[in-house]
PDB file of C-alpha atoms and ligand atoms in Angstrom:
ATOM      1  CA  UNK A 262       0.000   0.000   0.000  1.00 96.00           C
ATOM      2  CA  UNK A 263       1.363   3.433  -0.949  1.00 98.00           C
ATOM      3  CA  UNK A 264      -1.321   5.606   0.602  1.00 98.00           C
ATOM      4  CA  UNK A 265      -3.816   5.040   3.408  1.00 98.00           C
ATOM      5  CA  UNK A 266      -6.950   7.207   3.530  1.00 99.00           C
ATOM      6  CA  UNK A 267      -8.249   7.500   7.096  1.00 99.00           C
ATOM      7  CA  UNK A 268     -11.632   8.948   8.004  1.00 98.00           C
ATOM      8  CA  UNK A 269     -12.635   9.401  11.616  1.00 98.00           C
ATOM      9  CA  UNK A 270     -15.878   9.510  13.583  1.00 98.00           C
ATOM     10  CA  UNK A 271     -19.223  10.141  11.882  1.00 98.00           C
ATOM     11  CA  UNK A 272     -17.679  10.483   8.427  1.00 98.00           C
ATOM     12  CA  UNK A 273     -19.320   7.170   7.548  1.00 97.00           C
ATOM     13  CA  UNK A 274     -22.566   9.206   7.461  1.00 96.00           C
ATOM     14  CA  UNK A 275     -21.239  11.520   4.753  1.00 97.00           C
ATOM     15  CA  UNK A 276     -23.849  12.305   2.124  1.00 95.00           C
ATOM     16  CA  UNK A 277     -26.789  11.247   4.274  1.00 95.00           C
ATOM     17  CA  UNK A 278     -27.190  14.232   6.642  1.00 92.00           C
ATOM     18  CA  UNK A 279     -26.144  17.906   6.928  1.00 91.00           C
ATOM     19  CA  UNK A 280     -25.635  18.392   3.154  1.00 91.00           C
ATOM     20  CA  UNK A 281     -25.328  22.167   3.701  1.00 93.00           C
ATOM     21  CA  UNK A 282     -22.032  21.520   5.535  1.00 92.00           C
ATOM     22  CA  UNK A 283     -20.717  18.226   4.134  1.00 93.00           C
ATOM     23  CA  UNK A 284     -22.387  17.941   0.700  1.00 89.00           C
ATOM     24  CA  UNK A 285     -24.298  14.963  -0.647  1.00 93.00           C
ATOM     25  CA  UNK A 286     -21.511  12.624  -1.726  1.00 97.00           C
ATOM     26  CA  UNK A 287     -21.189   9.442   0.353  1.00 97.00           C
ATOM     27  CA  UNK A 288     -17.965   8.122   1.840  1.00 98.00           C
ATOM     28  CA  UNK A 289     -18.257   5.095  -0.470  1.00 98.00           C
ATOM     29  CA  UNK A 290     -18.337   7.537  -3.428  1.00 98.00           C
ATOM     30  CA  UNK A 291     -15.273   9.392  -2.088  1.00 98.00           C
ATOM     31  CA  UNK A 292     -13.365   6.132  -1.594  1.00 98.00           C
ATOM     32  CA  UNK A 293     -14.271   4.844  -5.093  1.00 98.00           C
ATOM     33  CA  UNK A 294     -13.225   8.141  -6.721  1.00 98.00           C
ATOM     34  CA  UNK A 295      -9.955   8.217  -4.818  1.00 98.00           C
ATOM     35  CA  UNK A 296      -9.262   4.587  -5.726  1.00 98.00           C
ATOM     36  CA  UNK A 297      -9.694   5.445  -9.429  1.00 98.00           C
ATOM     37  CA  UNK A 298      -7.518   8.543  -9.119  1.00 98.00           C
ATOM     38  CA  UNK A 299      -4.807   6.620  -7.249  1.00 98.00           C
ATOM     39  CA  UNK A 300      -4.743   3.965  -9.986  1.00 98.00           C
ATOM     40  CA  UNK A 301      -4.393   6.661 -12.649  1.00 98.00           C
ATOM     41  CA  UNK A 302      -1.479   8.133 -10.675  1.00 97.00           C
ATOM     42  CA  UNK A 303       0.171   4.707 -10.346  1.00 97.00           C
ATOM     43  CA  UNK A 304      -0.408   4.495  -6.582  1.00 98.00           C
ATOM     44  CA  UNK A 305      -2.062   1.835  -4.450  1.00 98.00           C
ATOM     45  CA  UNK A 306      -4.612   3.172  -1.971  1.00 98.00           C
ATOM     46  CA  UNK A 307      -6.387   1.630   0.996  1.00 98.00           C
ATOM     47  CA  UNK A 308      -9.295   3.197   2.846  1.00 98.00           C
ATOM     48  CA  UNK A 309     -10.238   3.010   6.514  1.00 98.00           C
ATOM     49  CA  UNK A 310     -13.030   4.628   8.530  1.00 98.00           C
ATOM     50  CA  UNK A 311     -13.616   4.261  12.240  1.00 98.00           C
ATOM     51  CA  UNK A 312     -15.604   5.939  14.978  1.00 98.00           C
ATOM     52  CA  UNK A 313     -13.061   4.701  17.555  1.00 98.00           C
ATOM     53  CA  UNK A 314      -9.890   6.544  18.539  1.00 98.00           C
ATOM     54  CA  UNK A 315      -7.905   3.408  19.450  1.00 98.00           C
ATOM     55  CA  UNK A 316      -8.847   1.690  16.189  1.00 99.00           C
ATOM     56  CA  UNK A 317      -7.449   4.668  14.269  1.00 99.00           C
ATOM     57  CA  UNK A 318      -4.230   4.554  16.338  1.00 99.00           C
ATOM     58  CA  UNK A 319      -3.941   0.801  15.622  1.00 98.00           C
ATOM     59  CA  UNK A 320      -4.506   1.311  11.865  1.00 98.00           C
ATOM     60  CA  UNK A 321      -1.804   4.012  11.698  1.00 98.00           C
ATOM     61  CA  UNK A 322       0.752   1.582  13.202  1.00 98.00           C
ATOM     62  CA  UNK A 323      -0.437  -1.373  11.117  1.00 98.00           C
ATOM     63  CA  UNK A 324      -0.084   0.699   7.924  1.00 98.00           C
ATOM     64  CA  UNK A 325       3.582   1.346   8.743  1.00 98.00           C
ATOM     65  CA  UNK A 326       4.166  -2.431   8.954  1.00 98.00           C
ATOM     66  CA  UNK A 327       2.398  -2.721   5.559  1.00 98.00           C
ATOM     67  CA  UNK A 328       4.823  -0.266   3.941  1.00 98.00           C
ATOM     68  CA  UNK A 329       2.522   2.746   3.760  1.00 98.00           C
ATOM     69  CA  UNK A 330       4.346   5.816   2.365  1.00 98.00           C
ATOM     70  CA  UNK A 331       1.778   8.574   3.027  1.00 98.00           C
ATOM     71  CA  UNK A 332      -1.504   9.059   4.859  1.00 99.00           C
ATOM     72  CA  UNK A 333      -4.441  11.265   3.963  1.00 99.00           C
ATOM     73  CA  UNK A 334      -6.477  11.860   7.110  1.00 99.00           C
ATOM     74  CA  UNK A 335      -9.708  13.485   8.111  1.00 98.00           C
ATOM     75  CA  UNK A 336      -9.770  12.663  11.814  1.00 98.00           C
ATOM     76  CA  UNK A 337     -13.179  14.353  12.225  1.00 98.00           C
ATOM     77  CA  UNK A 338     -13.813  15.539  15.787  1.00 98.00           C
ATOM     78  CA  UNK A 339     -10.672  13.716  17.025  1.00 99.00           C
ATOM     79  CA  UNK A 340      -8.718  16.422  15.181  1.00 98.00           C
ATOM     80  CA  UNK A 341      -9.628  18.773  18.005  1.00 98.00           C
ATOM     81  CA  UNK A 342      -9.165  16.375  20.925  1.00 98.00           C
ATOM     82  CA  UNK A 343      -6.780  13.509  20.250  1.00 98.00           C
ATOM     83  CA  UNK A 344      -3.231  13.565  21.570  1.00 98.00           C
ATOM     84  CA  UNK A 345      -3.208   9.776  20.972  1.00 99.00           C
ATOM     85  CA  UNK A 346      -3.720  10.103  17.205  1.00 99.00           C
ATOM     86  CA  UNK A 347      -1.106  12.861  17.020  1.00 98.00           C
ATOM     87  CA  UNK A 348       1.355  10.670  18.967  1.00 98.00           C
ATOM     88  CA  UNK A 349       0.690   7.776  16.574  1.00 98.00           C
ATOM     89  CA  UNK A 350       1.506   9.936  13.540  1.00 98.00           C
ATOM     90  CA  UNK A 351       4.605  11.283  15.263  1.00 98.00           C
ATOM     91  CA  UNK A 352       5.824   7.807  16.162  1.00 98.00           C
ATOM     92  CA  UNK A 353       5.504   6.244  12.680  1.00 98.00           C
ATOM     93  CA  UNK A 354       7.426   9.102  11.015  1.00 97.00           C
ATOM     94  CA  UNK A 355       5.401   8.803   7.801  1.00 98.00           C
ATOM     95  CA  UNK A 356       4.037  12.075   6.383  1.00 98.00           C
ATOM     96  CA  UNK A 357       0.330  12.849   6.229  1.00 98.00           C
ATOM     97  CA  UNK A 358      -1.992  15.383   4.644  1.00 99.00           C
ATOM     98  CA  UNK A 359      -4.801  16.606   6.892  1.00 99.00           C
ATOM     99  CA  UNK A 360      -8.136  17.191   5.159  1.00 98.00           C
ATOM    100  CA  UNK A 361     -11.339  18.851   6.374  1.00 98.00           C
ATOM    101  CA  UNK A 362     -14.380  19.000   4.159  1.00 98.00           C
ATOM    102  CA  UNK A 363     -15.733  22.148   5.806  1.00 97.00           C
ATOM    103  CA  UNK A 364     -13.831  25.343   6.547  1.00 98.00           C
ATOM    104  CA  UNK A 365     -13.249  24.639  10.232  1.00 98.00           C
ATOM    105  CA  UNK A 366     -11.967  28.209  10.731  1.00 98.00           C
ATOM    106  CA  UNK A 367     -15.353  29.645   9.741  1.00 98.00           C
ATOM    107  CA  UNK A 368     -17.129  27.432  12.292  1.00 97.00           C
ATOM    108  CA  UNK A 369     -17.217  27.174  16.107  1.00 98.00           C
ATOM    109  CA  UNK A 370     -14.097  28.227  18.038  1.00 98.00           C
ATOM    110  CA  UNK A 371     -13.463  24.659  19.260  1.00 98.00           C
ATOM    111  CA  UNK A 372     -12.921  23.540  15.645  1.00 98.00           C
ATOM    112  CA  UNK A 373     -10.159  26.115  15.072  1.00 98.00           C
ATOM    113  CA  UNK A 374      -7.511  24.130  16.912  1.00 98.00           C
ATOM    114  CA  UNK A 375      -6.059  20.953  15.451  1.00 98.00           C
ATOM    115  CA  UNK A 376      -3.672  18.642  17.308  1.00 98.00           C
ATOM    116  CA  UNK A 377      -2.579  17.331  13.896  1.00 98.00           C
ATOM    117  CA  UNK A 378      -1.868  20.491  11.867  1.00 98.00           C
ATOM    118  CA  UNK A 379       1.487  21.324  13.535  1.00 98.00           C
ATOM    119  CA  UNK A 380       2.919  17.969  12.410  1.00 98.00           C
ATOM    120  CA  UNK A 381       1.049  17.626   9.074  1.00 98.00           C
ATOM    121  CA  UNK A 382       2.910  17.787   5.741  1.00 98.00           C
ATOM    122  CA  UNK A 383      -0.009  19.872   4.418  1.00 98.00           C
ATOM    123  CA  UNK A 384      -3.533  20.872   5.424  1.00 98.00           C
ATOM    124  CA  UNK A 385      -6.582  21.296   3.157  1.00 98.00           C
ATOM    125  CA  UNK A 386      -9.742  22.807   4.616  1.00 98.00           C
ATOM    126  CA  UNK A 387     -13.025  23.959   3.129  1.00 98.00           C
ATOM    127  CA  UNK A 388     -12.603  22.385  -0.324  1.00 98.00           C
ATOM    128  CA  UNK A 389     -15.516  19.983   0.180  1.00 97.00           C
ATOM    129  CA  UNK A 390     -14.821  16.352  -0.718  1.00 98.00           C
ATOM    130  CA  UNK A 391     -12.614  17.666  -3.556  1.00 98.00           C
ATOM    131  CA  UNK A 392     -10.053  18.200  -0.767  1.00 98.00           C
ATOM    132  CA  UNK A 393      -9.389  14.447  -0.708  1.00 98.00           C
ATOM    133  CA  UNK A 394      -8.534  14.430  -4.432  1.00 98.00           C
ATOM    134  CA  UNK A 395      -6.361  17.524  -4.063  1.00 98.00           C
ATOM    135  CA  UNK A 396      -4.563  15.796  -1.183  1.00 98.00           C
ATOM    136  CA  UNK A 397      -3.949  12.706  -3.297  1.00 98.00           C
ATOM    137  CA  UNK A 398      -2.573  14.806  -6.157  1.00 98.00           C
ATOM    138  CA  UNK A 399      -0.205  16.473  -3.691  1.00 98.00           C
ATOM    139  CA  UNK A 400       0.861  13.092  -2.281  1.00 98.00           C
ATOM    140  CA  UNK A 401       1.622  11.804  -5.806  1.00 98.00           C
ATOM    141  CA  UNK A 402       3.682  14.936  -6.474  1.00 98.00           C
ATOM    142  CA  UNK A 403       5.587  14.663  -3.179  1.00 98.00           C
ATOM    143  CA  UNK A 404       6.275  10.940  -3.649  1.00 98.00           C
ATOM    144  CA  UNK A 405       7.657  11.464  -7.151  1.00 96.00           C
ATOM    145  CA  UNK A 406       9.810  14.458  -6.154  1.00 87.00           C
TER     146      UNK A 406
HETATM  147  O1  LIG B  57     -14.983  19.375   8.016  1.00 80.16           O
HETATM  148  C1  LIG B  57     -14.572  18.258   8.330  1.00 80.16           C
HETATM  149  O2  LIG B  57     -14.186  17.434   7.504  1.00 80.16           O
HETATM  150  C2  LIG B  57     -14.580  17.830   9.807  1.00 80.16           C
HETATM  151  O3  LIG B  57     -13.404  17.054  10.038  1.00 80.16           O
HETATM  152  C3  LIG B  57     -15.822  16.985  10.006  1.00 80.16           C
HETATM  153  C4  LIG B  57     -16.048  16.557  11.469  1.00 80.16           C
HETATM  154  C5  LIG B  57     -15.952  17.763  12.401  1.00 80.16           C
HETATM  155  O4  LIG B  57     -16.030  17.321  13.746  1.00 80.16           O
HETATM  156  C6  LIG B  57     -14.674  18.558  12.197  1.00 80.16           C
HETATM  157  O5  LIG B  57     -14.697  19.687  13.048  1.00 80.16           O
HETATM  158  C7  LIG B  57     -14.559  19.019  10.758  1.00 80.16           C
HETATM  159  C8  LIG B  57     -17.422  15.938  11.663  1.00 80.16           C
HETATM  160  C9  LIG B  57     -17.774  14.861  10.717  1.00 80.16           C
HETATM  161  C10 LIG B  57     -19.251  14.607  10.836  1.00 80.16           C
HETATM  162  O6  LIG B  57     -19.677  14.032   9.633  1.00 80.16           O
HETATM  163  C11 LIG B  57     -21.008  14.053   9.358  1.00 80.16           C
HETATM  164  C12 LIG B  57     -21.356  13.637   8.104  1.00 80.16           C
HETATM  165  C13 LIG B  57     -22.670  13.655   7.739  1.00 80.16           C
HETATM  166  C14 LIG B  57     -23.633  14.056   8.639  1.00 80.16           C
HETATM  167  C15 LIG B  57     -23.277  14.451   9.894  1.00 80.16           C
HETATM  168  C16 LIG B  57     -21.939  14.438  10.268  1.00 80.16           C
END
């Protein structure tokens, strides 16, 4: 696996509720699109979604053992709370791009702080689900550089 796409809590409900914030594309659609785009870029992609902090920590470590070269992560609400997920990314020493569908800076104050941004290779916010594709394009560019 070259790239692991990680989506955190509640993102499994993408496209089913709150379309005014998150749009109407499902996570399955996002994962299928990204899979196609990865193939076209000559990269192998795996996708993972979990509502559980520890499961995300475990998947980050497992991906390192599987030879993962980059992560794309939308940690959802854990972005704003999880030292454990930040520590996992720090410990594997594999770069990641942080993605947020909405513009977190235009929303509630508690969404303005991210535990992940200070150690992210790049951050994309407010691009809708297109942010995932932009992140993948960036990853392909960085891996070929
Ligand atoms: O904008 C983003 O991508 C967020 O990471 C989404 C998280 C939120 O806690 C972050 O502050 C910003 C929430 C994901 C909730 O996903 C839903 C999807 C459909 C319906 C309801 C929630």
